Amino acid sequence: MANAQHIQRRTAHSPISSAPARFIIGRDRRGSWIVQDRQGLVGGLFRNEAAALHFAAEECNHNPADICHAPEGAVLDLDGFAFSSSNLH
């Protein structure tokens, strides 16, 4: 799994490199964890932060520079995603 401490220090507003992170991790209005990629192609709804981090890390070959947390207070949303308990990972 990616180094969670390193990922937690990087937010969408504090890039480590010149390229933006591929994945943003945050919470939706109900408190579930969401992973979104910047292109809107890959993502999901997760039961906890560890599962969200694991998914993002696997998708980007464990490159911490490709993962960041949404700014504190930001609310993420997966438009068009069918929300039900069976979709939680």
PDB file of N, CA and C in Angstrom:
ATOM      1  N   MET A   1       0.838  -1.174   0.000  1.00  0.00           N
ATOM      2  CA  MET A   1       0.000   0.000   0.000  1.00  0.00           C
ATOM      3  C   MET A   1       0.887   1.243   0.000  1.00  0.00           C
ATOM      4  N   ALA A   2       0.357   2.338  -0.501  1.00  0.00           N
ATOM      5  CA  ALA A   2       1.119   3.590  -0.550  1.00  0.00           C
ATOM      6  C   ALA A   2       1.367   4.099   0.861  1.00  0.00           C
ATOM      7  N   ASN A   3       2.368   4.905   1.003  1.00  0.00           N
ATOM      8  CA  ASN A   3       2.714   5.471   2.294  1.00  0.00           C
ATOM      9  C   ASN A   3       1.646   6.481   2.701  1.00  0.00           C
ATOM     10  N   ALA A   4       0.762   6.098   3.623  1.00  0.00           N
ATOM     11  CA  ALA A   4      -0.373   6.931   4.002  1.00  0.00           C
ATOM     12  C   ALA A   4       0.070   8.260   4.610  1.00  0.00           C
ATOM     13  N   GLN A   5       1.151   8.278   5.386  1.00  0.00           N
ATOM     14  CA  GLN A   5       1.611   9.526   5.978  1.00  0.00           C
ATOM     15  C   GLN A   5       2.025  10.510   4.898  1.00  0.00           C
ATOM     16  N   HIS A   6       2.717  10.040   3.874  1.00  0.00           N
ATOM     17  CA  HIS A   6       3.139  10.903   2.773  1.00  0.00           C
ATOM     18  C   HIS A   6       1.927  11.435   2.020  1.00  0.00           C
ATOM     19  N   ILE A   7       0.965  10.584   1.775  1.00  0.00           N
ATOM     20  CA  ILE A   7      -0.234  10.979   1.033  1.00  0.00           C
ATOM     21  C   ILE A   7      -1.036  12.003   1.822  1.00  0.00           C
ATOM     22  N   GLN A   8      -1.163  11.820   3.141  1.00  0.00           N
ATOM     23  CA  GLN A   8      -1.955  12.730   3.939  1.00  0.00           C
ATOM     24  C   GLN A   8      -1.391  14.149   3.938  1.00  0.00           C
ATOM     25  N   ARG A   9      -0.103  14.307   3.744  1.00  0.00           N
ATOM     26  CA  ARG A   9       0.493  15.638   3.725  1.00  0.00           C
ATOM     27  C   ARG A   9       0.211  16.369   2.416  1.00  0.00           C
ATOM     28  N   ARG A  10      -0.102  15.650   1.389  1.00  0.00           N
ATOM     29  CA  ARG A  10      -0.353  16.277   0.098  1.00  0.00           C
ATOM     30  C   ARG A  10      -1.837  16.508  -0.087  1.00  0.00           C
ATOM     31  N   THR A  11      -2.219  17.740  -0.333  1.00  0.00           N
ATOM     32  CA  THR A  11      -3.611  18.048  -0.622  1.00  0.00           C
ATOM     33  C   THR A  11      -3.694  18.583  -2.036  1.00  0.00           C
ATOM     34  N   ALA A  12      -4.902  18.757  -2.508  1.00  0.00           N
ATOM     35  CA  ALA A  12      -5.099  19.244  -3.871  1.00  0.00           C
ATOM     36  C   ALA A  12      -4.499  20.635  -4.069  1.00  0.00           C
ATOM     37  N   HIS A  13      -4.277  21.372  -2.986  1.00  0.00           N
ATOM     38  CA  HIS A  13      -3.727  22.728  -3.097  1.00  0.00           C
ATOM     39  C   HIS A  13      -2.245  22.816  -2.766  1.00  0.00           C
ATOM     40  N   SER A  14      -1.595  21.691  -2.470  1.00  0.00           N
ATOM     41  CA  SER A  14      -0.169  21.730  -2.157  1.00  0.00           C
ATOM     42  C   SER A  14       0.572  20.642  -2.931  1.00  0.00           C
ATOM     43  N   PRO A  15       0.758  20.848  -4.226  1.00  0.00           N
ATOM     44  CA  PRO A  15       1.408  19.812  -5.035  1.00  0.00           C
ATOM     45  C   PRO A  15       2.858  19.601  -4.658  1.00  0.00           C
ATOM     46  N   ILE A  16       3.279  18.335  -4.701  1.00  0.00           N
ATOM     47  CA  ILE A  16       4.675  17.994  -4.439  1.00  0.00           C
ATOM     48  C   ILE A  16       5.480  18.149  -5.723  1.00  0.00           C
ATOM     49  N   SER A  17       4.864  17.825  -6.841  1.00  0.00           N
ATOM     50  CA  SER A  17       5.539  17.946  -8.125  1.00  0.00           C
ATOM     51  C   SER A  17       4.758  18.911  -8.999  1.00  0.00           C
ATOM     52  N   SER A  18       5.276  19.179 -10.180  1.00  0.00           N
ATOM     53  CA  SER A  18       4.591  20.112 -11.074  1.00  0.00           C
ATOM     54  C   SER A  18       3.324  19.493 -11.665  1.00  0.00           C
ATOM     55  N   ALA A  19       3.250  18.175 -11.751  1.00  0.00           N
ATOM     56  CA  ALA A  19       2.061  17.508 -12.285  1.00  0.00           C
ATOM     57  C   ALA A  19       1.035  17.309 -11.175  1.00  0.00           C
ATOM     58  N   PRO A  20      -0.247  17.556 -11.495  1.00  0.00           N
ATOM     59  CA  PRO A  20      -1.271  17.327 -10.469  1.00  0.00           C
ATOM     60  C   PRO A  20      -1.441  15.835 -10.197  1.00  0.00           C
ATOM     61  N   ALA A  21      -1.880  15.521  -9.000  1.00  0.00           N
ATOM     62  CA  ALA A  21      -2.117  14.130  -8.631  1.00  0.00           C
ATOM     63  C   ALA A  21      -3.223  13.546  -9.502  1.00  0.00           C
ATOM     64  N   ARG A  22      -3.117  12.275  -9.789  1.00  0.00           N
ATOM     65  CA  ARG A  22      -4.140  11.612 -10.601  1.00  0.00           C
ATOM     66  C   ARG A  22      -5.416  11.378  -9.796  1.00  0.00           C
ATOM     67  N   PHE A  23      -5.274  11.024  -8.510  1.00  0.00           N
ATOM     68  CA  PHE A  23      -6.425  10.687  -7.681  1.00  0.00           C
ATOM     69  C   PHE A  23      -6.589  11.656  -6.520  1.00  0.00           C
ATOM     70  N   ILE A  24      -7.846  11.970  -6.211  1.00  0.00           N
ATOM     71  CA  ILE A  24      -8.193  12.774  -5.050  1.00  0.00           C
ATOM     72  C   ILE A  24      -9.027  11.889  -4.135  1.00  0.00           C
ATOM     73  N   ILE A  25      -8.686  11.908  -2.851  1.00  0.00           N
ATOM     74  CA  ILE A  25      -9.422  11.139  -1.853  1.00  0.00           C
ATOM     75  C   ILE A  25     -10.097  12.113  -0.898  1.00  0.00           C
ATOM     76  N   GLY A  26     -11.358  11.881  -0.621  1.00  0.00           N
ATOM     77  CA  GLY A  26     -12.100  12.732   0.302  1.00  0.00           C
ATOM     78  C   GLY A  26     -13.396  12.073   0.709  1.00  0.00           C
ATOM     79  N   ARG A  27     -14.281  12.857   1.291  1.00  0.00           N
ATOM     80  CA  ARG A  27     -15.567  12.335   1.770  1.00  0.00           C
ATOM     81  C   ARG A  27     -16.727  12.980   1.033  1.00  0.00           C
ATOM     82  N   ASP A  28     -17.830  12.225   0.953  1.00  0.00           N
ATOM     83  CA  ASP A  28     -19.046  12.790   0.391  1.00  0.00           C
ATOM     84  C   ASP A  28     -19.890  13.375   1.521  1.00  0.00           C
ATOM     85  N   ARG A  29     -21.070  13.850   1.196  1.00  0.00           N
ATOM     86  CA  ARG A  29     -21.931  14.496   2.196  1.00  0.00           C
ATOM     87  C   ARG A  29     -22.366  13.553   3.313  1.00  0.00           C
ATOM     88  N   ARG A  30     -22.377  12.255   3.034  1.00  0.00           N
ATOM     89  CA  ARG A  30     -22.790  11.272   4.049  1.00  0.00           C
ATOM     90  C   ARG A  30     -21.611  10.725   4.847  1.00  0.00           C
ATOM     91  N   GLY A  31     -20.406  11.165   4.534  1.00  0.00           N
ATOM     92  CA  GLY A  31     -19.226  10.732   5.276  1.00  0.00           C
ATOM     93  C   GLY A  31     -18.505   9.533   4.704  1.00  0.00           C
ATOM     94  N   SER A  32     -19.003   8.984   3.591  1.00  0.00           N
ATOM     95  CA  SER A  32     -18.313   7.868   2.938  1.00  0.00           C
ATOM     96  C   SER A  32     -17.070   8.392   2.227  1.00  0.00           C
ATOM     97  N   TRP A  33     -16.083   7.534   2.100  1.00  0.00           N
ATOM     98  CA  TRP A  33     -14.838   7.919   1.433  1.00  0.00           C
ATOM     99  C   TRP A  33     -14.977   7.723  -0.069  1.00  0.00           C
ATOM    100  N   ILE A  34     -14.492   8.694  -0.823  1.00  0.00           N
ATOM    101  CA  ILE A  34     -14.563   8.678  -2.288  1.00  0.00           C
ATOM    102  C   ILE A  34     -13.163   8.827  -2.854  1.00  0.00           C
ATOM    103  N   VAL A  35     -12.910   8.093  -3.931  1.00  0.00           N
ATOM    104  CA  VAL A  35     -11.698   8.268  -4.736  1.00  0.00           C
ATOM    105  C   VAL A  35     -12.168   8.700  -6.113  1.00  0.00           C
ATOM    106  N   GLN A  36     -11.596   9.782  -6.619  1.00  0.00           N
ATOM    107  CA  GLN A  36     -11.890  10.266  -7.965  1.00  0.00           C
ATOM    108  C   GLN A  36     -10.585  10.482  -8.699  1.00  0.00           C
ATOM    109  N   ASP A  37     -10.564  10.112  -9.974  1.00  0.00           N
ATOM    110  CA  ASP A  37      -9.403  10.502 -10.759  1.00  0.00           C
ATOM    111  C   ASP A  37      -9.732  11.799 -11.477  1.00  0.00           C
ATOM    112  N   ARG A  38      -8.722  12.537 -11.845  1.00  0.00           N
ATOM    113  CA  ARG A  38      -8.919  13.867 -12.437  1.00  0.00           C
ATOM    114  C   ARG A  38      -9.644  13.828 -13.776  1.00  0.00           C
ATOM    115  N   GLN A  39      -9.592  12.688 -14.472  1.00  0.00           N
ATOM    116  CA  GLN A  39     -10.249  12.576 -15.774  1.00  0.00           C
ATOM    117  C   GLN A  39     -11.668  12.044 -15.670  1.00  0.00           C
ATOM    118  N   GLY A  40     -12.090  11.652 -14.482  1.00  0.00           N
ATOM    119  CA  GLY A  40     -13.441  11.137 -14.296  1.00  0.00           C
ATOM    120  C   GLY A  40     -13.640   9.733 -14.845  1.00  0.00           C
ATOM    121  N   LEU A  41     -12.559   8.994 -15.013  1.00  0.00           N
ATOM    122  CA  LEU A  41     -12.657   7.655 -15.594  1.00  0.00           C
ATOM    123  C   LEU A  41     -12.663   6.543 -14.554  1.00  0.00           C
ATOM    124  N   VAL A  42     -12.004   6.773 -13.420  1.00  0.00           N
ATOM    125  CA  VAL A  42     -11.841   5.740 -12.404  1.00  0.00           C
ATOM    126  C   VAL A  42     -12.172   6.343 -11.053  1.00  0.00           C
ATOM    127  N   GLY A  43     -12.839   5.558 -10.218  1.00  0.00           N
ATOM    128  CA  GLY A  43     -13.133   6.036  -8.876  1.00  0.00           C
ATOM    129  C   GLY A  43     -14.058   5.078  -8.169  1.00  0.00           C
ATOM    130  N   GLY A  44     -14.437   5.447  -6.967  1.00  0.00           N
ATOM    131  CA  GLY A  44     -15.331   4.593  -6.223  1.00  0.00           C
ATOM    132  C   GLY A  44     -15.683   5.150  -4.871  1.00  0.00           C
ATOM    133  N   LEU A  45     -16.595   4.446  -4.220  1.00  0.00           N
ATOM    134  CA  LEU A  45     -17.089   4.779  -2.898  1.00  0.00           C
ATOM    135  C   LEU A  45     -16.607   3.694  -1.948  1.00  0.00           C
ATOM    136  N   PHE A  46     -16.037   4.083  -0.806  1.00  0.00           N
ATOM    137  CA  PHE A  46     -15.387   3.135   0.085  1.00  0.00           C
ATOM    138  C   PHE A  46     -15.858   3.307   1.523  1.00  0.00           C
ATOM    139  N   ARG A  47     -15.808   2.221   2.287  1.00  0.00           N
ATOM    140  CA  ARG A  47     -16.253   2.217   3.687  1.00  0.00           C
ATOM    141  C   ARG A  47     -15.318   3.010   4.593  1.00  0.00           C
ATOM    142  N   ASN A  48     -14.022   3.021   4.255  1.00  0.00           N
ATOM    143  CA  ASN A  48     -13.070   3.719   5.125  1.00  0.00           C
ATOM    144  C   ASN A  48     -11.912   4.272   4.293  1.00  0.00           C
ATOM    145  N   GLU A  49     -11.118   5.101   4.944  1.00  0.00           N
ATOM    146  CA  GLU A  49     -10.001   5.757   4.276  1.00  0.00           C
ATOM    147  C   GLU A  49      -8.948   4.755   3.808  1.00  0.00           C
ATOM    148  N   ALA A  50      -8.697   3.733   4.619  1.00  0.00           N
ATOM    149  CA  ALA A  50      -7.689   2.730   4.257  1.00  0.00           C
ATOM    150  C   ALA A  50      -8.061   2.033   2.947  1.00  0.00           C
ATOM    151  N   ALA A  51      -9.329   1.705   2.772  1.00  0.00           N
ATOM    152  CA  ALA A  51      -9.778   1.048   1.532  1.00  0.00           C
ATOM    153  C   ALA A  51      -9.635   2.004   0.342  1.00  0.00           C
ATOM    154  N   ALA A  52      -9.952   3.277   0.545  1.00  0.00           N
ATOM    155  CA  ALA A  52      -9.814   4.274  -0.522  1.00  0.00           C
ATOM    156  C   ALA A  52      -8.345   4.435  -0.919  1.00  0.00           C
ATOM    157  N   LEU A  53      -7.472   4.525   0.080  1.00  0.00           N
ATOM    158  CA  LEU A  53      -6.038   4.651  -0.198  1.00  0.00           C
ATOM    159  C   LEU A  53      -5.500   3.415  -0.913  1.00  0.00           C
ATOM    160  N   HIS A  54      -5.942   2.246  -0.491  1.00  0.00           N
ATOM    161  CA  HIS A  54      -5.484   1.001  -1.114  1.00  0.00           C
ATOM    162  C   HIS A  54      -5.887   0.972  -2.589  1.00  0.00           C
ATOM    163  N   PHE A  55      -7.132   1.316  -2.880  1.00  0.00           N
ATOM    164  CA  PHE A  55      -7.610   1.339  -4.257  1.00  0.00           C
ATOM    165  C   PHE A  55      -6.781   2.307  -5.114  1.00  0.00           C
ATOM    166  N   ALA A  56      -6.621   3.533  -4.631  1.00  0.00           N
ATOM    167  CA  ALA A  56      -5.876   4.538  -5.393  1.00  0.00           C
ATOM    168  C   ALA A  56      -4.431   4.095  -5.604  1.00  0.00           C
ATOM    169  N   ALA A  57      -3.816   3.543  -4.568  1.00  0.00           N
ATOM    170  CA  ALA A  57      -2.422   3.095  -4.676  1.00  0.00           C
ATOM    171  C   ALA A  57      -2.283   1.990  -5.722  1.00  0.00           C
ATOM    172  N   GLU A  58      -3.206   1.047  -5.722  1.00  0.00           N
ATOM    173  CA  GLU A  58      -3.160  -0.037  -6.713  1.00  0.00           C
ATOM    174  C   GLU A  58      -3.327   0.504  -8.134  1.00  0.00           C
ATOM    175  N   GLU A  59      -4.197   1.482  -8.299  1.00  0.00           N
ATOM    176  CA  GLU A  59      -4.469   2.045  -9.626  1.00  0.00           C
ATOM    177  C   GLU A  59      -3.290   2.835 -10.187  1.00  0.00           C
ATOM    178  N   CYS A  60      -2.451   3.387  -9.326  1.00  0.00           N
ATOM    179  CA  CYS A  60      -1.328   4.211  -9.800  1.00  0.00           C
ATOM    180  C   CYS A  60       0.024   3.570  -9.497  1.00  0.00           C
ATOM    181  N   ASN A  61       0.041   2.250  -9.353  1.00  0.00           N
ATOM    182  CA  ASN A  61       1.284   1.515  -9.114  1.00  0.00           C
ATOM    183  C   ASN A  61       2.043   2.028  -7.890  1.00  0.00           C
ATOM    184  N   HIS A  62       1.303   2.380  -6.850  1.00  0.00           N
ATOM    185  CA  HIS A  62       1.869   2.796  -5.560  1.00  0.00           C
ATOM    186  C   HIS A  62       2.763   4.035  -5.649  1.00  0.00           C
ATOM    187  N   ASN A  63       2.411   4.955  -6.532  1.00  0.00           N
ATOM    188  CA  ASN A  63       3.158   6.212  -6.670  1.00  0.00           C
ATOM    189  C   ASN A  63       2.472   7.284  -5.818  1.00  0.00           C
ATOM    190  N   PRO A  64       3.026   7.630  -4.652  1.00  0.00           N
ATOM    191  CA  PRO A  64       2.381   8.609  -3.764  1.00  0.00           C
ATOM    192  C   PRO A  64       2.146   9.969  -4.416  1.00  0.00           C
ATOM    193  N   ALA A  65       2.924  10.330  -5.416  1.00  0.00           N
ATOM    194  CA  ALA A  65       2.742  11.621  -6.086  1.00  0.00           C
ATOM    195  C   ALA A  65       1.443  11.669  -6.879  1.00  0.00           C
ATOM    196  N   ASP A  66       0.847  10.513  -7.150  1.00  0.00           N
ATOM    197  CA  ASP A  66      -0.400  10.454  -7.910  1.00  0.00           C
ATOM    198  C   ASP A  66      -1.641  10.483  -7.027  1.00  0.00           C
ATOM    199  N   ILE A  67      -1.460  10.611  -5.703  1.00  0.00           N
ATOM    200  CA  ILE A  67      -2.593  10.574  -4.781  1.00  0.00           C
ATOM    201  C   ILE A  67      -2.527  11.780  -3.846  1.00  0.00           C
ATOM    202  N   CYS A  68      -3.667  12.451  -3.672  1.00  0.00           N
ATOM    203  CA  CYS A  68      -3.733  13.544  -2.703  1.00  0.00           C
ATOM    204  C   CYS A  68      -5.091  13.530  -2.022  1.00  0.00           C
ATOM    205  N   HIS A  69      -5.181  14.197  -0.905  1.00  0.00           N
ATOM    206  CA  HIS A  69      -6.438  14.351  -0.190  1.00  0.00           C
ATOM    207  C   HIS A  69      -7.090  15.661  -0.627  1.00  0.00           C
ATOM    208  N   ALA A  70      -8.408  15.660  -0.675  1.00  0.00           N
ATOM    209  CA  ALA A  70      -9.146  16.886  -0.957  1.00  0.00           C
ATOM    210  C   ALA A  70      -8.886  17.874   0.186  1.00  0.00           C
ATOM    211  N   PRO A  71      -8.966  19.150  -0.094  1.00  0.00           N
ATOM    212  CA  PRO A  71      -8.773  20.141   0.975  1.00  0.00           C
ATOM    213  C   PRO A  71      -9.790  19.922   2.101  1.00  0.00           C
ATOM    214  N   GLU A  72      -9.392  20.228   3.320  1.00  0.00           N
ATOM    215  CA  GLU A  72     -10.295  20.059   4.459  1.00  0.00           C
ATOM    216  C   GLU A  72     -11.573  20.848   4.233  1.00  0.00           C
ATOM    217  N   GLY A  73     -12.689  20.229   4.481  1.00  0.00           N
ATOM    218  CA  GLY A  73     -13.988  20.871   4.294  1.00  0.00           C
ATOM    219  C   GLY A  73     -14.583  20.661   2.917  1.00  0.00           C
ATOM    220  N   ALA A  74     -13.792  20.189   1.967  1.00  0.00           N
ATOM    221  CA  ALA A  74     -14.312  19.934   0.619  1.00  0.00           C
ATOM    222  C   ALA A  74     -15.191  18.692   0.644  1.00  0.00           C
ATOM    223  N   VAL A  75     -16.244  18.708  -0.158  1.00  0.00           N
ATOM    224  CA  VAL A  75     -17.149  17.565  -0.263  1.00  0.00           C
ATOM    225  C   VAL A  75     -17.061  17.037  -1.684  1.00  0.00           C
ATOM    226  N   LEU A  76     -16.719  15.753  -1.813  1.00  0.00           N
ATOM    227  CA  LEU A  76     -16.630  15.138  -3.133  1.00  0.00           C
ATOM    228  C   LEU A  76     -17.961  14.496  -3.488  1.00  0.00           C
ATOM    229  N   ASP A  77     -18.178  14.315  -4.785  1.00  0.00           N
ATOM    230  CA  ASP A  77     -19.420  13.724  -5.277  1.00  0.00           C
ATOM    231  C   ASP A  77     -19.097  12.901  -6.506  1.00  0.00           C
ATOM    232  N   LEU A  78     -19.702  11.736  -6.608  1.00  0.00           N
ATOM    233  CA  LEU A  78     -19.546  10.914  -7.813  1.00  0.00           C
ATOM    234  C   LEU A  78     -20.833  11.036  -8.623  1.00  0.00           C
ATOM    235  N   ASP A  79     -20.877  11.956  -9.549  1.00  0.00           N
ATOM    236  CA  ASP A  79     -22.058  12.145 -10.390  1.00  0.00           C
ATOM    237  C   ASP A  79     -22.352  10.877 -11.176  1.00  0.00           C
ATOM    238  N   GLY A  80     -23.604  10.472 -11.166  1.00  0.00           N
ATOM    239  CA  GLY A  80     -24.010   9.316 -11.941  1.00  0.00           C
ATOM    240  C   GLY A  80     -23.680   7.980 -11.305  1.00  0.00           C
ATOM    241  N   PHE A  81     -23.127   7.988 -10.105  1.00  0.00           N
ATOM    242  CA  PHE A  81     -22.785   6.751  -9.419  1.00  0.00           C
ATOM    243  C   PHE A  81     -24.011   6.277  -8.648  1.00  0.00           C
ATOM    244  N   ALA A  82     -24.371   5.019  -8.802  1.00  0.00           N
ATOM    245  CA  ALA A  82     -25.551   4.474  -8.109  1.00  0.00           C
ATOM    246  C   ALA A  82     -25.184   4.195  -6.649  1.00  0.00           C
ATOM    247  N   PHE A  83     -25.644   5.028  -5.740  1.00  0.00           N
ATOM    248  CA  PHE A  83     -25.314   4.869  -4.331  1.00  0.00           C
ATOM    249  C   PHE A  83     -26.197   3.806  -3.696  1.00  0.00           C
ATOM    250  N   SER A  84     -25.585   2.750  -3.236  1.00  0.00           N
ATOM    251  CA  SER A  84     -26.277   1.749  -2.424  1.00  0.00           C
ATOM    252  C   SER A  84     -25.219   1.029  -1.613  1.00  0.00           C
ATOM    253  N   SER A  85     -25.640   0.362  -0.560  1.00  0.00           N
ATOM    254  CA  SER A  85     -24.676  -0.304   0.307  1.00  0.00           C
ATOM    255  C   SER A  85     -23.922  -1.389  -0.430  1.00  0.00           C
ATOM    256  N   SER A  86     -24.496  -1.954  -1.495  1.00  0.00           N
ATOM    257  CA  SER A  86     -23.797  -3.001  -2.250  1.00  0.00           C
ATOM    258  C   SER A  86     -22.630  -2.446  -3.055  1.00  0.00           C
ATOM    259  N   ASN A  87     -22.559  -1.126  -3.229  1.00  0.00           N
ATOM    260  CA  ASN A  87     -21.469  -0.513  -3.983  1.00  0.00           C
ATOM    261  C   ASN A  87     -20.276  -0.151  -3.106  1.00  0.00           C
ATOM    262  N   LEU A  88     -20.416  -0.296  -1.788  1.00  0.00           N
ATOM    263  CA  LEU A  88     -19.322   0.055  -0.896  1.00  0.00           C
ATOM    264  C   LEU A  88     -18.283  -1.044  -0.896  1.00  0.00           C
ATOM    265  N   HIS A  89     -17.002  -0.667  -0.942  1.00  0.00           N
ATOM    266  CA  HIS A  89     -15.902  -1.644  -0.951  1.00  0.00           C
ATOM    267  C   HIS A  89     -15.131  -1.560   0.338  1.00  0.00           C
TER     268      HIS A  89
END
